[in-house]
XYZ file of N, CA, C and O in Angstrom:
760
model
N 40.368 25.313 113.938
C 39.691 24.394 114.624
C 39.774 22.934 114.351
O 40.128 22.183 113.402
N 40.052 21.826 115.574
C 40.160 20.685 115.138
C 39.443 19.586 113.981
O 39.565 18.943 113.458
N 37.985 20.262 113.922
C 37.101 19.594 113.407
C 37.094 20.162 111.936
O 36.371 19.367 111.057
N 37.828 21.138 111.623
C 37.967 21.206 110.112
C 38.900 20.565 109.298
O 39.951 20.347 109.958
N 38.906 20.610 108.214
C 39.889 19.750 107.242
C 41.092 20.667 107.224
O 40.864 22.042 106.899
N 42.615 19.965 107.190
C 43.718 20.939 106.661
C 43.402 21.655 105.496
O 42.721 21.029 104.495
N 43.938 22.702 105.267
C 44.590 23.221 104.099
C 45.312 22.316 103.218
O 45.939 21.626 103.797
N 44.987 22.368 101.975
C 45.331 21.417 101.065
C 47.004 21.501 100.805
O 46.987 23.050 100.951
N 47.859 20.782 100.641
C 49.046 21.028 100.120
C 49.420 21.261 98.889
O 49.070 20.368 98.389
N 50.005 22.355 98.255
C 50.270 22.544 97.124
C 51.866 22.454 96.594
O 52.423 23.417 97.302
N 52.006 22.331 95.351
C 53.582 22.308 95.063
C 53.430 22.907 93.630
O 52.697 22.619 92.803
N 54.870 23.869 93.618
C 54.975 24.526 92.336
C 56.186 24.453 91.874
O 57.079 24.907 92.793
N 56.452 24.336 90.737
C 57.807 24.128 90.112
C 58.040 25.744 90.014
O 57.032 26.694 89.527
N 59.440 25.993 89.982
C 59.690 27.534 89.829
C 60.589 27.892 88.431
O 61.733 27.048 88.496
N 59.750 28.183 87.082
C 60.359 28.244 85.751
C 61.290 29.464 85.888
O 61.162 30.467 86.712
N 62.336 29.405 84.782
C 63.183 30.610 84.529
C 64.199 30.785 85.756
O 65.158 32.104 85.439
N 64.907 29.700 86.400
C 66.070 29.635 87.021
C 66.823 28.948 85.971
O 67.214 28.192 85.803
N 68.089 30.051 85.779
C 69.188 29.605 84.469
C 70.015 28.378 85.791
O 70.271 28.422 86.372
N 70.991 28.049 84.405
C 72.143 27.335 85.247
C 72.891 27.804 86.138
O 73.243 29.169 85.989
N 73.143 27.332 87.138
C 73.720 28.229 88.588
C 75.143 27.558 88.440
O 75.621 26.688 88.117
N 75.740 28.726 88.408
C 77.533 28.938 88.350
C 78.078 29.467 89.693
O 77.094 29.819 90.811
N 79.370 28.963 90.189
C 79.896 29.810 91.426
C 79.919 30.822 91.580
O 79.848 31.459 90.866
N 79.472 31.514 92.775
C 79.195 32.635 93.024
C 77.829 33.461 92.858
O 77.709 34.847 92.932
N 77.004 32.591 91.873
C 75.892 32.934 91.676
C 74.930 33.314 92.886
O 75.001 32.896 93.870
N 74.138 34.353 92.925
C 73.527 34.875 94.155
C 71.982 34.028 94.144
O 71.000 34.537 93.557
N 72.046 32.819 94.486
C 70.864 31.874 94.702
C 69.556 32.633 94.978
O 68.470 32.507 94.282
N 69.779 33.173 95.953
C 68.466 33.778 96.920
C 67.690 34.611 95.813
O 66.832 34.874 95.415
N 68.396 35.389 94.985
C 68.058 36.226 93.994
C 67.513 35.690 92.877
O 66.324 36.278 92.186
N 68.256 34.824 92.380
C 67.652 34.039 91.566
C 66.228 33.500 91.924
O 65.156 33.445 91.185
N 66.193 32.764 93.067
C 65.119 32.498 93.390
C 63.683 33.528 93.653
O 62.601 33.075 92.920
N 64.150 34.199 94.480
C 63.340 35.489 94.391
C 62.461 35.880 93.285
O 61.473 36.183 92.924
N 63.217 35.947 92.397
C 63.189 36.499 90.819
C 62.050 35.910 90.441
O 61.109 36.514 89.907
N 62.649 34.517 90.298
C 61.643 33.623 89.513
C 60.267 33.331 90.147
O 59.102 33.195 89.459
N 60.291 33.520 91.371
C 58.896 33.038 91.783
C 58.112 34.444 92.044
O 56.768 34.335 92.126
N 58.706 35.305 92.161
C 57.874 36.604 92.207
C 57.514 37.246 90.137
O 56.788 38.214 90.392
N 58.276 36.750 89.292
C 58.235 37.133 88.067
C 56.726 36.907 87.618
O 55.837 36.243 88.035
N 56.521 37.581 86.852
C 54.948 37.245 86.017
C 55.115 35.901 85.467
O 56.309 35.609 84.394
N 54.003 35.184 85.812
C 53.985 33.578 85.188
C 54.766 32.870 86.676
O 54.272 31.802 86.391
N 55.139 33.469 87.239
C 56.092 32.672 88.492
C 55.032 32.158 89.307
O 53.814 32.868 89.617
N 55.015 31.433 89.940
C 54.038 30.716 91.232
C 53.820 31.788 92.040
O 52.547 31.842 92.861
N 54.338 33.063 92.239
C 54.324 33.810 93.526
C 54.817 33.365 94.883
O 55.163 32.231 94.965
N 54.912 33.864 95.916
C 55.304 33.742 97.135
C 54.779 34.312 98.399
O 54.390 35.482 97.808
N 54.242 33.876 99.286
C 53.125 33.878 100.230
C 53.929 33.787 101.656
O 54.840 32.798 101.734
N 53.824 34.831 102.854
C 54.582 34.467 103.896
C 54.126 32.517 104.241
O 52.924 32.701 104.169
N 55.129 32.068 104.690
C 54.938 30.808 105.598
C 55.103 29.614 104.374
O 55.163 28.590 104.445
N 55.259 30.258 103.316
C 55.656 29.209 102.272
C 56.835 28.445 102.312
O 57.674 29.249 103.271
N 56.722 27.347 102.043
C 58.518 26.752 102.008
C 58.762 26.329 100.832
O 58.100 25.405 99.702
N 60.062 26.974 100.606
C 60.864 26.739 99.663
C 61.794 25.633 99.676
O 62.619 25.641 100.462
N 61.734 24.652 98.754
C 62.588 23.330 98.395
C 63.838 23.658 97.456
O 63.238 23.562 96.242
N 64.546 23.489 97.886
C 65.857 23.917 96.674
C 66.722 22.680 96.985
O 67.275 21.858 97.772
N 67.316 22.397 95.530
C 67.685 21.033 95.553
C 69.198 21.451 95.833
O 69.814 22.465 95.631
N 69.975 20.560 96.320
C 71.581 20.660 97.025
C 72.255 21.166 95.671
O 73.440 21.814 96.011
N 72.389 20.452 94.675
C 72.966 21.219 93.560
C 73.253 22.381 93.057
O 74.115 22.572 92.888
N 72.025 22.743 92.848
C 72.097 24.443 92.864
C 72.970 25.020 93.805
O 73.563 26.417 93.853
N 72.459 24.698 95.257
C 73.366 25.448 96.277
C 74.875 25.300 96.304
O 75.564 26.283 96.317
N 75.038 23.966 95.752
C 76.480 23.468 96.149
C 76.958 24.530 94.753
O 78.025 24.638 94.611
N 76.575 24.587 93.323
C 77.063 25.169 92.201
C 77.063 26.585 92.935
O 78.196 27.336 92.734
N 76.742 27.515 93.322
C 76.405 28.498 93.883
C 77.444 28.962 95.187
O 77.866 29.845 95.101
N 77.669 28.048 95.904
C 78.680 28.061 96.769
C 79.940 27.514 96.512
O 81.133 27.559 97.398
N 80.279 26.980 95.033
C 81.271 26.890 94.423
C 81.887 25.536 95.041
O 83.314 25.009 95.180
N 80.926 24.493 95.622
C 81.555 22.816 95.642
C 81.379 22.386 94.473
O 81.221 21.345 94.393
N 82.174 22.771 93.203
C 82.481 22.016 92.354
C 83.983 21.862 92.278
O 84.723 22.415 92.221
N 84.438 20.306 92.138
C 85.862 20.026 92.224
C 86.195 19.642 90.719
O 85.222 19.002 90.171
N 87.312 19.808 90.405
C 87.878 19.197 88.905
C 88.640 18.120 89.781
O 89.999 18.142 90.109
N 87.953 16.663 89.761
C 88.494 15.564 90.470
C 87.489 14.586 89.415
O 86.664 14.963 89.096
N 88.180 13.339 89.667
C 87.451 12.041 89.574
C 86.204 11.982 90.111
O 86.155 12.351 91.375
N 85.430 11.189 89.939
C 84.146 11.181 90.916
C 84.829 10.105 91.931
O 84.320 10.269 92.824
N 85.411 8.591 91.676
C 86.303 7.923 92.646
C 87.312 8.815 93.786
O 86.761 8.498 95.139
N 87.804 9.836 92.985
C 88.661 10.531 94.216
C 87.667 11.468 95.364
O 88.089 11.489 96.165
N 86.817 11.945 94.420
C 85.786 12.842 95.216
C 85.003 11.944 96.349
O 85.022 12.478 97.684
N 84.627 10.776 96.108
C 84.043 10.252 96.908
C 85.143 9.288 97.855
O 84.593 9.575 99.279
N 86.054 9.287 97.521
C 86.974 8.739 98.961
C 87.236 10.094 99.569
O 87.056 10.218 100.677
N 87.479 11.151 98.864
C 87.747 12.609 99.922
C 86.625 12.835 100.912
O 86.506 13.106 102.165
N 85.175 12.892 100.171
C 84.178 12.967 100.983
C 83.701 12.186 102.490
O 82.614 12.387 103.037
N 84.258 10.905 101.915
C 83.529 9.485 102.986
C 84.559 9.526 104.041
O 85.557 9.532 104.321
N 83.700 9.484 105.574
C 84.944 9.549 106.313
C 84.495 7.787 107.008
O 85.255 7.585 108.136
N 83.272 6.947 106.358
C 83.127 6.110 106.789
C 82.655 5.284 105.725
O 81.616 5.414 105.211
N 83.179 4.045 105.297
C 82.714 3.085 104.164
C 81.487 2.199 104.648
O 82.106 1.405 105.870
N 80.307 2.163 104.362
C 79.027 1.570 105.031
C 79.032 0.082 104.247
O 78.943 -0.852 105.023
N 79.163 -0.107 102.928
C 78.919 -1.445 101.956
C 79.635 -0.527 100.635
O 79.742 0.399 100.382
N 80.168 -1.777 99.673
C 80.872 -1.532 98.508
C 79.966 -2.963 97.802
O 80.030 -3.932 98.336
N 79.675 -2.683 96.777
C 79.299 -4.061 95.681
C 79.832 -3.200 94.427
O 79.600 -2.338 93.717
N 80.712 -3.709 93.862
C 81.359 -3.248 92.506
C 81.802 -1.806 92.776
O 82.379 -1.869 93.391
N 81.210 -1.048 91.817
C 81.742 -0.118 91.612
C 81.002 0.949 92.705
O 81.104 2.367 92.860
N 80.109 0.841 93.337
C 79.221 1.704 93.907
C 79.490 1.234 95.313
O 80.137 0.468 96.070
N 80.281 2.676 96.031
C 79.747 2.716 97.208
C 78.845 3.851 98.246
O 78.528 4.442 97.656
N 78.639 3.017 99.400
C 77.751 3.425 100.222
C 78.203 3.968 101.082
O 79.306 3.456 101.996
N 78.284 4.754 101.747
C 79.322 5.732 102.672
C 78.314 7.111 103.400
O 77.672 7.148 103.230
N 79.398 6.870 104.578
C 78.819 8.101 105.431
C 79.813 9.506 105.435
O 80.751 9.195 105.072
N 78.969 10.737 105.164
C 79.694 11.926 104.962
C 80.204 12.393 106.315
O 79.612 11.763 107.249
N 80.782 13.713 106.216
C 81.025 14.221 107.374
C 79.966 15.133 108.080
O 80.046 15.222 109.122
N 78.792 14.976 107.219
C 77.306 15.859 107.856
C 76.742 14.541 108.735
O 75.510 14.715 109.664
N 77.617 13.356 108.323
C 76.584 12.332 109.136
C 75.539 11.146 108.167
O 75.030 10.442 108.718
N 75.277 11.891 106.841
C 74.800 11.054 105.880
C 75.134 9.969 105.497
O 75.972 9.750 105.411
N 73.854 8.908 105.660
C 74.746 7.391 104.634
C 74.075 7.725 103.488
O 72.864 7.469 103.229
N 74.705 7.348 102.613
C 74.474 7.601 101.019
C 74.943 7.192 99.911
O 76.311 6.727 100.232
N 74.858 6.966 98.458
C 75.603 6.553 97.726
C 76.429 7.439 97.388
O 76.063 8.707 97.109
N 77.617 7.035 97.352
C 78.701 7.636 96.540
C 79.416 9.234 97.650
O 79.541 9.817 96.788
N 78.836 9.442 98.760
C 78.868 10.085 99.491
C 78.302 11.825 98.930
O 78.852 12.681 99.151
N 77.376 11.436 98.146
C 76.871 12.694 97.580
C 77.192 13.007 96.367
O 76.773 14.365 96.226
N 78.385 12.739 96.014
C 78.880 13.308 95.083
C 78.446 12.668 93.710
O 77.870 12.214 93.548
N 78.086 13.763 92.485
C 77.053 14.122 91.481
C 78.334 14.482 90.479
O 78.951 15.537 90.625
N 77.942 13.704 89.381
C 78.906 14.399 88.085
C 77.543 14.313 86.844
O 78.385 14.746 85.999
N 76.561 14.688 87.096
C 75.681 15.060 86.278
C 75.302 16.492 86.124
O 75.370 17.060 87.355
N 74.934 16.954 85.086
C 74.634 18.285 84.885
C 76.027 19.528 85.565
O 75.540 20.347 86.202
N 77.230 19.016 85.323
C 78.242 19.651 85.450
C 79.021 19.645 84.531
O 79.430 18.815 83.633
N 80.028 20.303 84.113
C 81.191 20.184 83.235
C 81.976 19.176 83.335
O 82.108 18.061 84.465
N 82.586 18.630 82.219
C 83.437 17.268 81.984
C 84.692 17.644 82.678
O 84.855 18.552 82.778
N 84.986 16.603 83.604
C 86.341 16.512 84.401
C 85.876 17.129 85.914
O 86.677 17.205 86.612
N 84.648 17.195 86.293
C 84.199 17.894 87.461
C 83.109 17.188 88.089
O 82.444 16.467 87.339
N 82.903 17.369 89.470
C 81.797 16.799 89.879
C 81.442 17.871 90.878
O 81.922 18.624 91.566
N 80.290 18.069 91.570
C 79.789 18.665 92.675
C 79.675 17.972 93.734
O 78.940 16.567 93.975
N 80.068 18.440 95.076
C 79.863 18.128 96.093
C 78.831 18.506 97.104
O 78.259 19.566 96.192
N 78.496 18.102 97.981
C 77.358 18.319 99.034
C 77.492 19.486 99.681
O 78.750 20.082 99.777
N 76.838 20.515 100.071
C 76.988 21.821 100.888
C 77.664 21.533 101.728
O 77.211 20.228 102.742
N 78.422 22.347 102.309
C 79.488 22.004 103.647
C 78.498 21.912 104.650
O 78.710 21.003 105.774
N 77.626 22.724 105.224
C 76.982 22.883 105.796
C 75.346 23.600 105.259
O 74.907 24.609 105.514
N 74.649 22.151 104.966
C 72.834 22.587 104.424
C 72.490 23.506 105.414
O 71.529 24.218 104.914
N 72.227 23.067 106.707
C 71.499 23.760 107.451
C 71.501 25.839 107.397
O 70.906 26.326 107.013
N 72.965 25.777 107.227
C 73.167 27.091 107.175
C 72.954 27.487 105.426
O 72.697 28.827 105.613
N 73.258 26.838 104.591
C 72.716 27.252 103.327
C 71.503 27.664 103.320
O 71.260 28.641 102.801
N 70.628 26.624 104.174
C 69.236 26.972 104.272
C 68.928 27.994 104.672
O 67.801 29.249 104.278
N 69.596 28.799 105.929
C 69.559 29.614 106.473
C 69.679 31.328 105.640
O 69.196 32.098 105.777
N 71.172 30.830 105.232
C 71.369 32.183 104.178
C 70.431 32.332 103.145
O 70.034 33.554 103.165
N 69.867 31.181 102.419
C 69.015 31.514 101.473
C 67.613 32.347 102.295
O 66.909 33.324 101.785
N 67.235 31.645 102.898
C 65.687 32.131 103.872
C 66.215 33.794 104.398
O 65.249 34.743 103.990
N 67.216 34.154 104.868
C 67.199 35.618 105.579
C 67.590 36.139 104.210
O 66.858 37.449 103.955
N 68.210 35.904 102.956
C 68.022 36.711 101.911
C 66.808 36.771 101.123
O 66.600 37.999 100.411
N 65.833 35.941 100.929
C 65.007 35.548 99.913
C 64.136 36.900 101.221
O 63.262 37.643 100.541
N 64.133 36.477 102.311
C 63.163 37.796 103.163
C 63.788 39.231 102.978
O 62.822 40.086 102.724
N 65.192 39.279 102.828
C 65.668 40.752 102.637
C 65.144 41.142 101.075
O 64.599 42.260 101.215
N 64.915 40.299 100.277
C 64.483 40.771 98.863
C 63.077 40.914 98.859
O 62.317 41.386 98.021
N 62.287 40.078 99.280
C 60.904 40.002 99.297
C 59.984 40.446 100.835
O 58.525 40.893 100.369
N 60.737 40.710 101.680
C 59.760 41.121 102.842
C 58.798 39.999 103.546
O 58.515 40.206 104.408
N 59.154 38.799 103.002
C 58.239 37.771 103.657
C 58.984 36.703 104.284
O 60.250 36.194 103.646
N 58.826 36.185 105.358
C 59.265 35.120 106.031
C 58.995 33.822 105.352
O 57.384 33.288 105.545
N 59.804 32.857 104.930
C 59.440 31.584 104.393
C 60.270 30.481 105.066
O 61.484 31.223 105.360
N 60.188 29.210 104.943
C 60.787 28.083 105.191
C 61.736 28.021 104.045
O 61.277 28.326 103.033
N 62.766 27.372 104.373
C 63.822 26.487 103.332
C 64.033 25.020 103.229
O 64.692 24.899 104.619
N 63.977 24.613 102.482
C 64.879 22.994 102.761
C 65.219 22.428 101.615
O 65.067 22.888 100.610
N 66.881 22.418 102.212
C 67.706 21.815 100.906
C 67.706 20.288 101.044
O 67.571 19.356 101.886
N 67.676 19.465 99.678
C 67.364 18.483 99.386
C 68.411 18.094 98.622
O 69.065 18.542 97.801
N 68.458 16.245 98.690
C 69.598 15.834 98.049
C 69.093 14.478 97.656
O 68.028 13.845 98.193
N 69.106 13.771 96.646
C 68.444 12.658 95.788
C 68.806 11.086 96.713
O 70.227 11.208 96.950
N 68.133 10.547 97.693
C 68.875 9.554 98.369
C 68.164 8.208 97.714
O 66.605 8.464 97.547
N 68.829 7.185 97.230
C 68.145 6.184 97.017
C 68.246 5.256 98.042
O 69.105 5.168 98.789
N 67.666 3.719 98.115
C 67.894 2.754 98.848
C 68.772 1.943 98.269
O 68.536 1.776 97.128
N 69.691 1.656 99.205
C 71.008 0.603 98.204
C 70.610 -0.693 97.811
O 69.705 -1.355 97.742
N 70.993 -0.404 96.475
C 70.371 -1.575 95.284
C 69.135 -1.856 95.285
O 68.988 -3.285 95.120
N 68.385 -0.807 95.294
C 67.030 -0.729 95.068
C 66.697 0.257 93.856
O 67.502 1.042 93.861
N 65.884 -0.209 92.819
C 65.462 1.154 91.873
C 64.692 1.901 92.574
O 64.112 2.059 93.592
N 65.047 3.293 91.985
C 63.930 4.495 92.337
C 64.831 5.411 93.410
O 65.936 5.016 94.094
N 64.465 6.586 93.096
C 65.174 7.490 94.152
C 64.157 8.638 94.291
O 62.931 8.758 94.354
N 64.436 9.257 95.670
C 63.481 10.101 96.348
C 64.643 11.466 96.852
O 65.867 11.394 97.033
N 63.903 12.665 96.742
C 64.897 13.654 97.563
C 64.390 13.849 99.205
O 63.401 13.211 99.569
N 65.695 13.648 99.459
C 65.555 13.939 101.346
C 65.756 15.290 101.726
O 66.785 15.685 101.457
N 65.400 15.491 102.599
C 65.550 17.102 103.281
C 67.321 16.801 104.169
O 67.226 15.856 104.521
N 68.316 17.278 103.644
C 69.348 17.625 104.231
C 69.845 18.776 105.072
O 70.938 18.936 105.687
N 69.243 19.868 104.991
C 68.972 21.085 105.702
C 67.836 21.513 105.765
O 66.922 21.518 104.546
N 67.746 22.449 106.189
C 66.450 23.300 106.651
C 66.577 24.656 107.475
O 67.494 24.665 108.425
N 65.588 25.736 107.172
C 65.712 26.339 108.034
C 64.250 27.307 108.194
O 63.690 27.424 106.887
N 63.825 27.560 109.194
C 62.382 28.065 109.425
C 61.154 27.448 109.125
O 60.416 27.242 109.016
N 61.584 26.228 109.259
C 60.772 24.879 109.743
C 61.136 23.939 110.780
O 62.252 23.684 110.555
N 59.945 22.913 111.233
C 60.856 22.126 112.242
C 60.952 20.886 111.314
O 60.001 20.197 111.115
N 62.058 20.336 110.813
C 61.835 18.891 110.456
C 61.204 17.920 110.542
O 60.539 17.049 109.978
N 61.584 17.567 111.885
C 60.933 16.336 112.733
C 60.392 16.623 114.010
O 61.044 17.794 114.748
N 59.396 16.236 114.614
C 58.930 16.242 115.753
C 59.626 15.029 116.765
O 59.378 13.744 116.315
N 60.513 14.894 117.777
C 60.937 14.015 118.533
C 59.884 13.548 119.382
O 59.481 14.018 120.311
N 59.718 12.363 119.553
C 58.943 11.438 120.330
C 59.067 10.475 121.171
O 58.458 10.282 122.021
N 60.584 10.394 120.893
C 61.431 9.540 122.169
C 61.422 9.723 123.442
O 61.074 11.015 123.741
N 60.993 8.553 124.303
C 60.620 9.202 125.720
C 59.101 9.022 125.976
O 58.370 9.024 126.817
N 58.164 9.244 125.043
C 56.838 9.794 125.166
C 56.214 7.865 124.634
O 56.949 7.035 124.857
N 54.852 7.972 125.033
C 53.989 6.537 124.564
C 53.299 6.392 123.710
O 52.616 7.553 123.220
N 53.359 5.465 123.224
C 52.155 5.479 121.967
C 50.413 5.148 122.456
O 50.645 5.302 123.851
N 49.849 4.858 121.751
C 48.547 4.731 121.960
C 48.199 3.498 122.971
O 47.396 3.555 124.003
N 49.300 2.243 123.013
C 48.750 1.257 124.095
C 49.832 1.250 125.403
O 50.072 0.443 125.676
N 50.566 2.710 125.281
C 51.091 2.651 126.349
C 52.489 2.409 126.320
O 53.698 2.554 127.171
N 53.262 1.738 125.078
C 54.363 1.595 124.753
C 55.327 2.471 124.668
O 55.139 3.713 124.173
N 56.686 2.749 125.405
C 57.764 3.829 125.550
C 58.134 4.089 123.896
O 58.873 2.772 123.293
N 58.073 4.847 123.361
C 58.896 5.350 121.902
C 60.053 5.796 122.187
O 60.435 6.503 122.468
N 60.997 4.715 121.488
C 62.784 5.226 121.592
C 62.932 5.706 120.533
O 64.089 6.390 120.617
N 62.503 5.381 119.394
C 63.453 6.084 117.939
C 62.400 6.657 117.270
O 63.024 7.254 116.195
N 61.110 7.283 118.008
C 60.385 7.676 116.910
C 60.330 9.142 116.631
O 60.361 9.792 117.617
N 60.873 9.642 115.354
C 61.234 10.934 115.118
C 59.946 11.077 113.844
O 60.487 10.391 112.839
N 58.947 11.954 113.940
C 58.225 12.081 112.961
C 58.643 13.570 112.318
O 58.728 14.501 112.726
N 57.610 13.467 111.097
C 57.501 14.814 110.239
C 56.912 15.772 111.111
O 56.447 15.417 111.564
N 57.644 16.934 110.728
C 57.427 18.333 111.735
C 56.774 18.832 111.063
O 56.208 19.072 109.567
N 55.945 19.930 111.877
C 55.380 21.156 111.482
C 56.154 22.168 111.013
O 57.167 22.484 111.768
N 55.735 23.434 110.676
C 56.584 24.835 110.227
C 56.528 25.247 111.692
O 55.650 25.045 112.646
N 57.682 25.957 111.646
C 57.738 26.902 113.215
C 56.775 27.790 113.064
O 56.483 28.652 112.535
């Protein structure tokens, strides 16, 4: 009912997932960890948030190359440069530092690239988790985005399945009757 307070949102970390390597069954690792004794459990309608790094590692998006070469290979358009920092657009359309190339938590001499199709990655994880648990959940794949040349980082959804990531208000009107030209608000689950 509209006059009732919404349910609180709760976040749980998922312990017990080992270092992920190319070819690992990420959905099996996640399903096992969330349903294991001491795990947070899983309910229909929950949303699993999975970092792109483990998705990329499981999908074999680890490359033996320098960070600079990987940034160049993953960039479709350079947006800005300052020193060694490159803000670039990826083939996905993301504008981000270093084209999303990451050299942390990977073997020396290798880099981790973004998943080729983060939405498809989310769909595969969602389907596989449902097959293992019988539960329909949403999946959001995230990557770290910072504001260029500013301190601080945040994770941003780069792929999703089973959730509506944004509500498109373009063409509608605000409370004063002004036409909304670019308003995309966070969405609700499907």
